[in-house]
mmCIF file of C-alpha atoms and ligand atoms in Angstrom:
data_model
loop_
_atom_site.group_PDB
_atom_site.id
_atom_site.type_symbol
_atom_site.label_atom_id
_atom_site.label_comp_id
_atom_site.label_asym_id
_atom_site.label_seq_id
_atom_site.Cartn_x
_atom_site.Cartn_y
_atom_site.Cartn_z
ATOM 1 C CA MET A 1 -29.464 18.884 14.032
ATOM 2 C CA ARG A 2 -28.614 15.345 12.968
ATOM 3 C CA ARG A 3 -30.708 15.736 9.805
ATOM 4 C CA ARG A 4 -29.136 18.909 8.609
ATOM 5 C CA HIS A 5 -25.827 17.039 9.173
ATOM 6 C CA GLU A 6 -27.160 14.260 6.673
ATOM 7 C CA ASN A 7 -28.416 16.772 4.359
ATOM 8 C CA SER A 8 -25.764 19.448 3.966
ATOM 9 C CA ILE A 9 -22.420 17.819 4.727
ATOM 10 C CA GLU A 10 -20.080 15.428 2.571
ATOM 11 C CA ALA A 11 -17.036 13.963 3.416
ATOM 12 C CA PHE A 12 -14.541 12.468 1.096
ATOM 13 C CA ALA A 13 -10.938 10.553 2.079
ATOM 14 C CA ALA A 14 -7.602 9.874 0.148
ATOM 15 C CA THR A 15 -4.933 8.077 1.497
ATOM 16 C CA ASP A 16 -1.333 6.859 -0.092
ATOM 17 C CA VAL A 17 1.408 5.151 1.321
ATOM 18 C CA GLY A 18 3.983 7.061 -0.493
ATOM 19 C CA PRO A 19 7.089 5.564 -2.570
ATOM 20 C CA VAL A 20 9.440 4.853 0.638
ATOM 21 C CA ARG A 21 7.429 3.275 3.202
ATOM 22 C CA GLU A 22 6.052 -0.495 3.445
ATOM 23 C CA GLN A 23 3.103 0.251 5.757
ATOM 24 C CA ASN A 24 0.752 3.016 5.962
ATOM 25 C CA GLU A 25 0.609 4.312 9.765
ATOM 26 C CA ASP A 26 -1.967 6.584 8.823
ATOM 27 C CA ALA A 27 -5.741 5.852 10.146
ATOM 28 C CA TRP A 28 -8.979 8.356 9.711
ATOM 29 C CA LEU A 29 -12.377 8.190 10.635
ATOM 30 C CA THR A 30 -15.338 9.975 8.263
ATOM 31 C CA GLU A 31 -18.671 9.178 10.250
ATOM 32 C CA ILE A 32 -20.826 11.561 8.200
ATOM 33 C CA ASP A 33 -23.864 10.718 9.900
ATOM 34 C CA HIS A 34 -22.552 11.517 13.189
ATOM 35 C CA GLY A 35 -20.452 14.676 12.246
ATOM 36 C CA VAL A 36 -17.273 13.144 13.319
ATOM 37 C CA PHE A 37 -14.132 13.037 11.102
ATOM 38 C CA ALA A 38 -10.476 12.415 12.283
ATOM 39 C CA VAL A 39 -7.068 11.614 11.196
ATOM 40 C CA ALA A 40 -3.970 9.697 13.176
ATOM 41 C CA ASP A 41 -0.526 9.582 12.195
ATOM 42 C CA GLY A 42 1.128 6.441 13.948
ATOM 43 C CA MET A 43 4.544 5.998 15.383
ATOM 44 C CA GLY A 44 6.745 3.432 16.596
ATOM 45 C CA GLY A 45 8.677 0.375 15.161
ATOM 46 C CA HIS A 46 7.633 -3.170 14.536
ATOM 47 C CA ALA A 47 4.264 -2.102 12.848
ATOM 48 C CA ALA A 48 3.524 -0.577 16.152
ATOM 49 C CA GLY A 49 2.371 2.905 14.327
ATOM 50 C CA GLU A 50 -0.426 1.377 12.413
ATOM 51 C CA VAL A 51 -1.748 -0.158 15.886
ATOM 52 C CA ALA A 52 -1.693 3.361 17.690
ATOM 53 C CA SER A 53 -3.289 5.086 15.121
ATOM 54 C CA SER A 54 -6.123 1.945 14.724
ATOM 55 C CA ILE A 55 -6.845 2.328 18.567
ATOM 56 C CA ALA A 56 -7.328 5.912 18.536
ATOM 57 C CA ILE A 57 -9.458 6.055 15.366
ATOM 58 C CA ALA A 58 -11.500 2.824 17.033
ATOM 59 C CA THR A 59 -11.662 4.677 20.343
ATOM 60 C CA VAL A 60 -12.911 7.879 18.879
ATOM 61 C CA ARG A 61 -15.447 6.044 17.143
ATOM 62 C CA GLU A 62 -16.568 4.289 20.043
ATOM 63 C CA ILE A 63 -16.999 7.283 22.286
ATOM 64 C CA LEU A 64 -18.032 9.947 19.981
ATOM 65 C CA LEU A 65 -20.580 7.579 18.323
ATOM 66 C CA GLY A 66 -21.714 6.235 21.929
ATOM 67 C CA VAL A 67 -21.168 2.672 20.159
ATOM 68 C CA LYS A 68 -19.796 1.539 23.477
ATOM 69 C CA ASP A 69 -18.496 3.197 26.491
ATOM 70 C CA PRO A 70 -18.502 1.663 29.883
ATOM 71 C CA ASP A 71 -16.642 4.600 31.431
ATOM 72 C CA GLU A 72 -18.640 7.103 30.033
ATOM 73 C CA THR A 73 -18.317 10.351 32.638
ATOM 74 C CA VAL A 74 -19.527 13.522 30.437
ATOM 75 C CA LEU A 75 -22.913 13.018 28.904
ATOM 76 C CA ALA A 76 -24.104 16.699 27.241
ATOM 77 C CA SER A 77 -27.468 16.321 28.897
ATOM 78 C CA GLU A 78 -25.628 16.959 32.121
ATOM 79 C CA VAL A 79 -23.960 20.029 31.161
ATOM 80 C CA GLY A 80 -25.698 23.415 30.490
ATOM 81 C CA ASP A 81 -23.235 24.458 27.689
ATOM 82 C CA THR A 82 -23.512 21.670 24.963
ATOM 83 C CA SER A 83 -19.968 23.300 23.085
ATOM 84 C CA ASP A 84 -18.278 22.479 26.465
ATOM 85 C CA ALA A 85 -19.661 19.319 26.716
ATOM 86 C CA LEU A 86 -18.590 18.275 23.125
ATOM 87 C CA ARG A 87 -15.406 19.723 23.722
ATOM 88 C CA GLU A 88 -14.968 17.641 26.754
ATOM 89 C CA ARG A 89 -16.304 14.664 25.115
ATOM 90 C CA LEU A 90 -13.343 15.033 22.130
ATOM 91 C CA ARG A 91 -10.709 15.520 25.358
ATOM 92 C CA TYR A 92 -12.029 12.352 26.847
ATOM 93 C CA ALA A 93 -11.945 10.371 23.877
ATOM 94 C CA MET A 94 -8.399 11.277 23.118
ATOM 95 C CA ASN A 95 -7.604 10.383 26.781
ATOM 96 C CA GLN A 96 -9.000 7.332 26.619
ATOM 97 C CA SER A 97 -7.043 6.396 23.365
ATOM 98 C CA SER A 98 -3.888 7.301 25.427
ATOM 99 C CA VAL A 99 -5.158 4.863 27.986
ATOM 100 C CA ARG A 100 -5.688 1.834 25.596
ATOM 101 C CA ILE A 101 -2.633 2.397 23.448
ATOM 102 C CA ARG A 102 -0.354 2.101 26.513
ATOM 103 C CA GLN A 103 -2.302 -0.889 27.902
ATOM 104 C CA GLU A 104 -1.855 -2.408 24.518
ATOM 105 C CA ILE A 105 1.937 -1.931 25.259
ATOM 106 C CA GLU A 106 1.719 -3.451 28.438
ATOM 107 C CA ARG A 107 0.316 -6.905 26.753
ATOM 108 C CA PHE A 108 2.620 -6.611 24.087
ATOM 109 C CA PRO A 109 6.091 -5.444 25.160
ATOM 110 C CA ARG A 110 7.187 -4.999 21.310
ATOM 111 C CA TYR A 111 4.968 -1.964 21.013
ATOM 112 C CA ALA A 112 6.740 -0.030 23.578
ATOM 113 C CA GLY A 113 7.174 3.659 22.661
ATOM 114 C CA MET A 114 4.359 3.552 19.929
ATOM 115 C CA GLY A 115 2.043 6.506 19.955
ATOM 116 C CA THR A 116 -0.223 8.680 17.500
ATOM 117 C CA THR A 117 -1.184 12.271 16.596
ATOM 118 C CA LEU A 118 -4.567 12.340 16.120
ATOM 119 C CA VAL A 119 -6.954 15.378 15.095
ATOM 120 C CA VAL A 120 -10.623 15.248 15.371
ATOM 121 C CA LEU A 121 -13.308 17.533 14.023
ATOM 122 C CA ALA A 122 -16.748 16.991 15.410
ATOM 123 C CA VAL A 123 -19.759 19.056 13.216
ATOM 124 C CA ASP A 124 -22.637 19.430 15.447
ATOM 125 C CA GLY A 125 -25.258 22.116 13.740
ATOM 126 C CA ASP A 126 -23.882 25.199 13.008
ATOM 127 C CA GLN A 127 -20.820 24.707 15.160
ATOM 128 C CA ALA A 128 -17.323 22.957 14.305
ATOM 129 C CA HIS A 129 -14.915 21.467 17.316
ATOM 130 C CA LEU A 130 -11.737 20.739 16.856
ATOM 131 C CA ALA A 131 -9.252 18.998 19.135
ATOM 132 C CA HIS A 132 -5.655 17.830 18.167
ATOM 133 C CA VAL A 133 -2.374 16.248 19.490
ATOM 134 C CA GLY A 134 0.644 16.386 17.796
ATOM 135 C CA ASP A 135 1.322 17.556 13.724
ATOM 136 C CA SER A 136 -1.428 16.452 12.084
ATOM 137 C CA ARG A 137 -3.550 19.523 10.952
ATOM 138 C CA ALA A 138 -7.079 20.664 10.386
ATOM 139 C CA TYR A 139 -7.482 23.527 7.888
ATOM 140 C CA LEU A 140 -10.205 25.532 6.953
ATOM 141 C CA PHE A 141 -11.054 26.779 3.049
ATOM 142 C CA ARG A 142 -13.418 29.775 2.950
ATOM 143 C CA ASN A 143 -14.002 32.526 0.530
ATOM 144 C CA ASP A 144 -10.926 31.323 -1.244
ATOM 145 C CA ARG A 145 -8.416 31.531 1.413
ATOM 146 C CA ILE A 146 -6.901 28.716 3.490
ATOM 147 C CA PHE A 147 -6.666 29.025 7.511
ATOM 148 C CA ARG A 148 -4.651 26.564 9.528
ATOM 149 C CA LEU A 149 -6.876 26.298 13.024
ATOM 150 C CA THR A 150 -4.197 23.949 14.397
ATOM 151 C CA ARG A 151 -0.887 24.694 16.083
ATOM 152 C CA ASP A 152 1.699 21.657 15.719
ATOM 153 C CA HIS A 153 2.898 20.101 18.827
ATOM 154 C CA THR A 154 6.220 20.042 17.484
ATOM 155 C CA VAL A 155 9.659 21.015 18.950
ATOM 156 C CA VAL A 156 9.966 23.462 15.931
ATOM 157 C CA GLN A 157 6.876 25.308 16.363
ATOM 158 C CA GLN A 158 7.606 25.831 19.985
ATOM 159 C CA GLU A 159 10.740 27.529 18.582
ATOM 160 C CA VAL A 160 8.955 29.600 16.066
ATOM 161 C CA ASP A 161 6.595 30.924 18.739
ATOM 162 C CA ALA A 162 9.213 31.730 20.954
ATOM 163 C CA GLY A 163 10.829 33.597 17.988
ATOM 164 C CA ARG A 164 13.951 31.671 18.031
ATOM 165 C CA LEU A 165 13.193 30.383 14.647
ATOM 166 C CA THR A 166 11.368 31.846 11.244
ATOM 167 C CA PRO A 167 8.488 29.955 9.926
ATOM 168 C CA GLU A 168 10.591 29.306 6.470
ATOM 169 C CA LEU A 169 13.537 27.951 8.354
ATOM 170 C CA ALA A 170 11.164 25.915 10.293
ATOM 171 C CA ARG A 171 10.234 23.851 7.423
ATOM 172 C CA ILE A 172 13.717 22.681 6.580
ATOM 173 C CA VAL A 173 15.631 22.221 9.699
ATOM 174 C CA PRO A 174 16.306 18.642 10.643
ATOM 175 C CA HIS A 175 13.856 16.979 12.876
ATOM 176 C CA LYS A 176 11.179 18.985 12.507
ATOM 177 C CA ASN A 177 8.786 16.228 13.214
ATOM 178 C CA ILE A 178 9.416 15.757 16.512
ATOM 179 C CA LEU A 179 6.510 16.282 18.865
ATOM 180 C CA THR A 180 6.114 17.804 22.229
ATOM 181 C CA LYS A 181 2.455 16.021 22.234
ATOM 182 C CA SER A 182 1.274 12.607 21.500
ATOM 183 C CA VAL A 183 -1.438 10.136 22.338
ATOM 184 C CA GLY A 184 -0.069 6.703 23.806
ATOM 185 C CA PHE A 185 3.553 7.567 24.048
ATOM 186 C CA HIS A 186 3.341 11.103 26.182
ATOM 187 C CA GLY A 187 0.595 9.548 28.619
ATOM 188 C CA PRO A 188 -2.549 11.652 29.734
ATOM 189 C CA VAL A 189 -3.540 13.817 26.976
ATOM 190 C CA ASP A 190 -3.823 17.786 27.101
ATOM 191 C CA PRO A 191 -5.165 18.543 23.279
ATOM 192 C CA ASP A 192 -5.751 21.765 22.428
ATOM 193 C CA THR A 193 -9.818 22.297 21.457
ATOM 194 C CA SER A 194 -11.575 25.051 19.846
ATOM 195 C CA THR A 195 -15.032 25.687 18.522
ATOM 196 C CA ARG A 196 -16.207 27.965 15.795
ATOM 197 C CA ALA A 197 -19.368 28.890 13.533
ATOM 198 C CA VAL A 198 -19.646 26.744 10.485
ATOM 199 C CA GLU A 199 -21.007 28.801 7.376
ATOM 200 C CA PRO A 200 -22.290 27.888 4.246
ATOM 201 C CA GLY A 201 -19.726 26.549 1.766
ATOM 202 C CA ASP A 202 -17.118 26.039 4.187
ATOM 203 C CA VAL A 203 -14.512 23.174 3.392
ATOM 204 C CA PHE A 204 -12.691 21.602 6.356
ATOM 205 C CA LEU A 205 -9.386 19.622 5.785
ATOM 206 C CA LEU A 206 -7.645 17.345 8.191
ATOM 207 C CA CYS A 207 -4.281 15.915 7.084
ATOM 208 C CA SER A 208 -1.343 14.156 8.443
ATOM 209 C CA ASP A 209 1.977 15.426 7.944
ATOM 210 C CA GLY A 210 2.639 13.374 4.444
ATOM 211 C CA LEU A 211 0.786 16.364 3.145
ATOM 212 C CA THR A 212 2.103 19.098 4.690
ATOM 213 C CA ASP A 213 5.690 18.279 4.416
ATOM 214 C CA PRO A 214 5.826 18.722 0.881
ATOM 215 C CA LEU A 215 3.566 21.421 0.755
ATOM 216 C CA GLU A 216 3.040 25.021 2.043
ATOM 217 C CA ASP A 217 -0.105 26.340 3.147
ATOM 218 C CA LYS A 218 -0.337 28.633 -0.100
ATOM 219 C CA ASP A 219 0.196 25.342 -2.107
ATOM 220 C CA ILE A 220 -2.788 23.609 -0.271
ATOM 221 C CA GLU A 221 -4.732 26.917 -0.901
ATOM 222 C CA ALA A 222 -4.024 26.393 -4.611
ATOM 223 C CA VAL A 223 -5.031 23.127 -4.927
ATOM 224 C CA CYS A 224 -8.557 24.078 -3.116
ATOM 225 C CA ARG A 225 -9.183 26.735 -5.337
ATOM 226 C CA SER A 226 -8.983 24.646 -8.801
ATOM 227 C CA HIS A 227 -10.671 21.417 -7.298
ATOM 228 C CA ALA A 228 -14.358 20.426 -6.305
ATOM 229 C CA ALA A 229 -14.613 19.194 -2.692
ATOM 230 C CA GLU A 230 -15.086 15.667 -4.275
ATOM 231 C CA ASP A 231 -12.166 15.781 -6.057
ATOM 232 C CA LEU A 232 -9.812 17.423 -3.572
ATOM 233 C CA ALA A 233 -8.638 14.890 -1.109
ATOM 234 C CA GLN A 234 -7.173 12.810 -4.158
ATOM 235 C CA ALA A 235 -5.883 15.970 -5.651
ATOM 236 C CA LEU A 236 -4.095 16.948 -2.466
ATOM 237 C CA VAL A 237 -2.445 13.165 -2.102
ATOM 238 C CA ASP A 238 -1.581 13.692 -5.853
ATOM 239 C CA GLU A 239 0.223 17.046 -5.380
ATOM 240 C CA ALA A 240 1.939 16.062 -2.392
ATOM 241 C CA LEU A 241 3.598 13.016 -4.170
ATOM 242 C CA ARG A 242 4.492 15.071 -7.216
ATOM 243 C CA ARG A 243 6.231 17.692 -4.989
ATOM 244 C CA GLY A 244 8.456 14.684 -3.539
ATOM 245 C CA GLY A 245 6.490 13.546 -0.549
ATOM 246 C CA ASP A 246 7.713 10.563 0.524
ATOM 247 C CA ASP A 247 5.698 9.708 3.543
ATOM 248 C CA ASN A 248 2.169 8.368 4.558
ATOM 249 C CA ILE A 249 -0.222 10.806 3.045
ATOM 250 C CA THR A 250 -3.902 11.040 4.187
ATOM 251 C CA VAL A 251 -6.394 13.738 3.836
ATOM 252 C CA VAL A 252 -9.895 13.947 4.752
ATOM 253 C CA VAL A 253 -12.010 16.766 3.095
ATOM 254 C CA VAL A 254 -15.386 17.918 4.799
ATOM 255 C CA ALA A 255 -17.478 19.860 2.664
ATOM 256 C CA VAL A 256 -20.330 22.191 3.647
ATOM 257 C CA ALA A 257 -23.428 22.841 1.419
ATOM 258 C CA ASP A 258 -23.577 26.587 0.043
ATOM 259 C CA ASP A 259 -27.050 26.714 0.803
ATOM 260 C CA LEU A 260 -26.983 25.471 4.181
ATOM 261 C CA ASP A 261 -30.057 27.315 6.214
HETATM 262 CA CA1 CA B 1 3.539 10.954 9.095
#
């Protein structure tokens, strides 16, 4: 299964600090040999956002790659359904990220209140597993169309879901980025998880809200249609900057080969 990954998936990442901020509080992971990809968007003053997103990415890497994990409780071999096991592992990695961020806050009180979003994609053979907390998103570009795979954990999204706000208004209301869930800040994490079949030619995108604030889904789709996978991450970042994006912008592109057998 892993051999197939190495031969049939490519990954590309691009990031930009943006024109306003001094620090890039986004962090990302592209572990192509293990099929593990992630984006984290940190928050908190005194450089804490950077610390939180870095801890989350390091923890995901450690746990999903099996680098070092003394607390490991979920092993694929112990559970019959491997897709369940992988989703549990994603959930566990996110909770460990949260624990470690809060431990860091205990050591360094100036980091109080720091947290991060986290979206993780794990491709295992012909299955793609997703887990996310916060408003960093995953998209799938398939057959020339873009599909949003995640639902933002924001107050505004809750209002849209309840029918009290239209998606159009949701894009322009103040405080639209207030999160209902995050890693660290809110304590134990209950991520949304999902599994779907991978098809030849699929292109997955992971991104921070620095991309999706200035660009609507149809804009992202247009950039996807006009760029090859190897140019897509940078093209999306450039388009977000061109449209006035002022936040840190990060995009990870995971492209599945056309001739996947
Ligand atoms: Ca952001």
